[in-house]
Short mmCIF file of C-alpha atoms in Angstrom, two decimals:
data_model
loop_
_atom_site.label_atom_id
_atom_site.label_comp_id
_atom_site.label_asym_id
_atom_site.label_seq_id
_atom_site.Cartn_x
_atom_site.Cartn_y
_atom_site.Cartn_z
CA MET N 284 226.03 34.74 54.27
CA ILE N 285 225.31 31.26 55.58
CA GLY N 286 221.64 30.30 55.61
CA ILE N 287 220.04 28.80 58.70
CA LEU N 288 217.49 26.01 58.87
CA VAL N 289 215.94 25.45 62.30
CA LEU N 290 214.65 21.90 62.66
CA GLY N 291 212.46 20.65 65.48
CA GLN N 292 209.38 18.86 66.76
CA LYS N 293 206.07 20.50 65.90
CA ASP N 294 206.25 24.25 66.71
CA VAL N 295 209.73 24.30 68.29
CA ALA N 296 211.55 25.48 65.15
CA GLU N 297 209.15 28.27 64.23
CA GLY N 298 208.90 29.25 67.91
CA LEU N 299 212.66 29.84 68.08
CA ILE N 300 212.51 32.02 64.97
CA ARG N 301 209.57 33.98 66.40
CA ALA N 302 211.56 34.56 69.59
CA VAL N 303 214.41 35.94 67.45
CA GLU N 304 211.96 38.23 65.65
CA HIS N 305 210.70 39.48 69.01
CA THR N 306 214.26 40.04 70.27
CA LEU N 307 215.61 41.71 67.12
CA GLY N 308 212.42 43.39 65.96
CA THR N 309 212.59 41.74 62.53
CA ARG N 310 212.95 38.35 60.89
CA PRO N 311 216.52 37.91 59.64
CA PRO N 312 216.98 36.90 55.99
CA ALA N 313 217.75 33.34 54.88
CA ILE N 314 216.36 31.63 57.96
CA VAL N 315 213.72 28.93 57.61
CA ALA N 316 211.96 26.48 59.91
CA VAL N 317 210.93 22.87 59.52
CA GLY N 318 208.54 21.70 62.23
CA ILE N 319 207.97 17.97 62.22
CA ASP N 320 204.57 16.35 62.72
CA TYR N 321 204.62 12.94 64.36
CA GLU N 322 202.61 11.36 61.54
CA GLU N 323 205.18 12.22 58.84
CA THR N 324 207.27 9.53 57.21
CA PRO N 325 211.04 9.90 56.85
CA GLU N 326 210.50 10.44 53.12
CA GLN N 327 208.08 13.32 53.74
CA ILE N 328 210.45 14.83 56.28
CA GLY N 329 213.32 14.56 53.81
CA GLU N 330 211.34 16.31 51.08
CA ARG N 331 210.47 19.20 53.40
CA ILE N 332 214.03 19.57 54.68
CA SER N 333 215.43 19.46 51.14
CA LYS N 334 213.01 22.16 49.97
CA GLN N 335 213.85 24.45 52.89
CA LEU N 336 217.61 23.88 52.49
CA ALA N 337 217.27 25.24 48.95
CA ARG N 338 215.34 28.27 50.26
CA ALA N 339 217.89 29.05 52.97
CA ASP N 340 221.02 28.65 50.82
CA GLN N 341 222.32 32.03 49.67
CA GLY N 342 225.40 30.48 48.06
CA ASP N 343 227.57 30.03 51.17
CA GLY N 344 225.88 26.94 52.57
CA VAL N 345 223.38 26.22 55.32
CA LEU N 346 223.76 25.47 59.00
CA ILE N 347 220.98 23.28 60.38
CA LEU N 348 220.16 23.90 64.04
CA ALA N 349 218.23 20.87 65.31
CA ASP N 350 216.43 20.36 68.58
CA VAL N 351 217.52 16.82 69.52
CA PHE N 352 220.21 14.62 67.97
CA GLY N 353 219.19 11.07 67.11
CA THR N 354 215.55 11.77 66.33
CA THR N 355 214.06 10.73 62.99
CA HIS N 356 214.23 14.26 61.61
CA THR N 357 217.87 14.80 62.58
CA ASN N 358 218.79 11.38 61.20
CA VAL N 359 217.11 12.32 57.90
CA ALA N 360 218.89 15.70 57.89
CA CYS N 361 222.24 14.02 58.58
CA ARG N 362 221.90 12.15 55.28
CA MET N 363 221.88 15.55 53.53
CA LEU N 364 225.04 16.92 55.14
CA LYS N 365 227.94 18.04 52.98
CA PRO N 366 230.97 18.95 55.12
CA GLY N 367 231.68 22.68 54.94
CA ARG N 368 228.51 23.29 52.94
CA VAL N 369 225.58 21.82 54.88
CA GLU N 370 226.28 21.16 58.56
CA LEU N 371 224.13 20.31 61.59
CA VAL N 372 224.41 21.32 65.24
CA SER N 373 221.91 19.90 67.74
CA GLY N 374 220.65 21.27 71.04
CA ALA N 375 219.13 24.36 69.41
CA SER N 376 218.26 27.15 71.82
CA LEU N 377 217.58 30.86 71.61
CA PRO N 378 221.10 31.84 72.81
CA MET N 379 222.59 29.48 70.23
CA LEU N 380 220.42 30.86 67.42
CA LEU N 381 221.19 34.48 68.33
CA ARG N 382 224.93 33.74 68.34
CA THR N 383 224.62 31.98 64.98
CA LEU N 384 222.83 34.95 63.45
CA THR N 385 225.47 37.33 64.80
CA TYR N 386 228.34 35.49 63.12
CA ARG N 387 226.77 33.98 60.00
CA LYS N 388 229.08 35.91 57.65
CA LEU N 389 232.04 33.85 58.89
CA LYS N 390 233.20 30.69 57.16
CA MET N 391 231.31 27.54 58.15
CA PRO N 392 233.93 26.09 60.56
CA GLU N 393 234.18 29.37 62.48
CA LEU N 394 230.40 29.76 62.51
CA ILE N 395 230.04 26.28 63.99
CA ASP N 396 232.54 27.18 66.74
CA ARG N 397 230.61 30.37 67.58
CA THR N 398 227.30 28.49 67.46
CA LEU N 399 228.55 25.86 69.92
CA THR N 400 229.92 28.57 72.22
CA GLY N 401 226.58 30.39 72.14
CA GLY N 402 224.81 27.20 73.14
CA PHE N 403 227.27 26.39 75.93
CA ASN N 404 227.29 29.94 77.31
CA GLY N 405 223.50 30.03 77.29
CA ILE N 406 223.33 27.22 79.86
CA ILE N 407 223.42 28.78 83.31
CA CYS N 408 222.29 27.68 86.77
CA ALA N 409 220.93 30.93 88.21
CA THR N 410 221.65 30.13 91.87
CA ARG N 411 225.22 29.16 91.10
CA ALA N 412 225.73 32.21 88.89
CA LYS N 413 224.40 34.45 91.66
CA ARG N 414 226.59 32.75 94.28
CA ASP N 415 229.69 32.91 92.06
CA SER N 416 229.20 36.62 91.32
CA LYS N 417 229.16 37.69 94.99
CA PRO N 418 232.30 39.52 96.08
CA LYS N 419 234.60 37.45 98.28
CA ARG N 420 234.87 38.55 101.90
CA LYS N 421 238.24 39.05 103.46
CA ALA N 422 239.04 36.64 106.25
CA ARG N 423 238.85 38.07 109.78
CA ARG N 424 241.96 38.01 111.92
#
């Protein structure tokens, strides 16, 4: 099973995991959070990420789900990536995390595909979805 590390600003990471707990009724195994405080140095962030990567790894690698790409914490995490073993997907959301948890027994490349799909499919404009789901009327003659 692939471990999951959720990485985000302040309480974002732990908040996503708590939302999963609420949805599923339990905290899944091998999932950890790293919430970043603004005062932390890149070195401190790196130490915390490294420690949590070790906790999350069950032998099949770890997928990092980060909030925003290009931030200090994702840049630090990117230095720890090992293709096929430790990977990172940004834009973390609850639909993305739920999809990742559902398919975490797959191999890393397939899990990344499912994770991305979960994120994409979780983005919906409600008014457009409602409009697009209405049955089409037949034209009058």
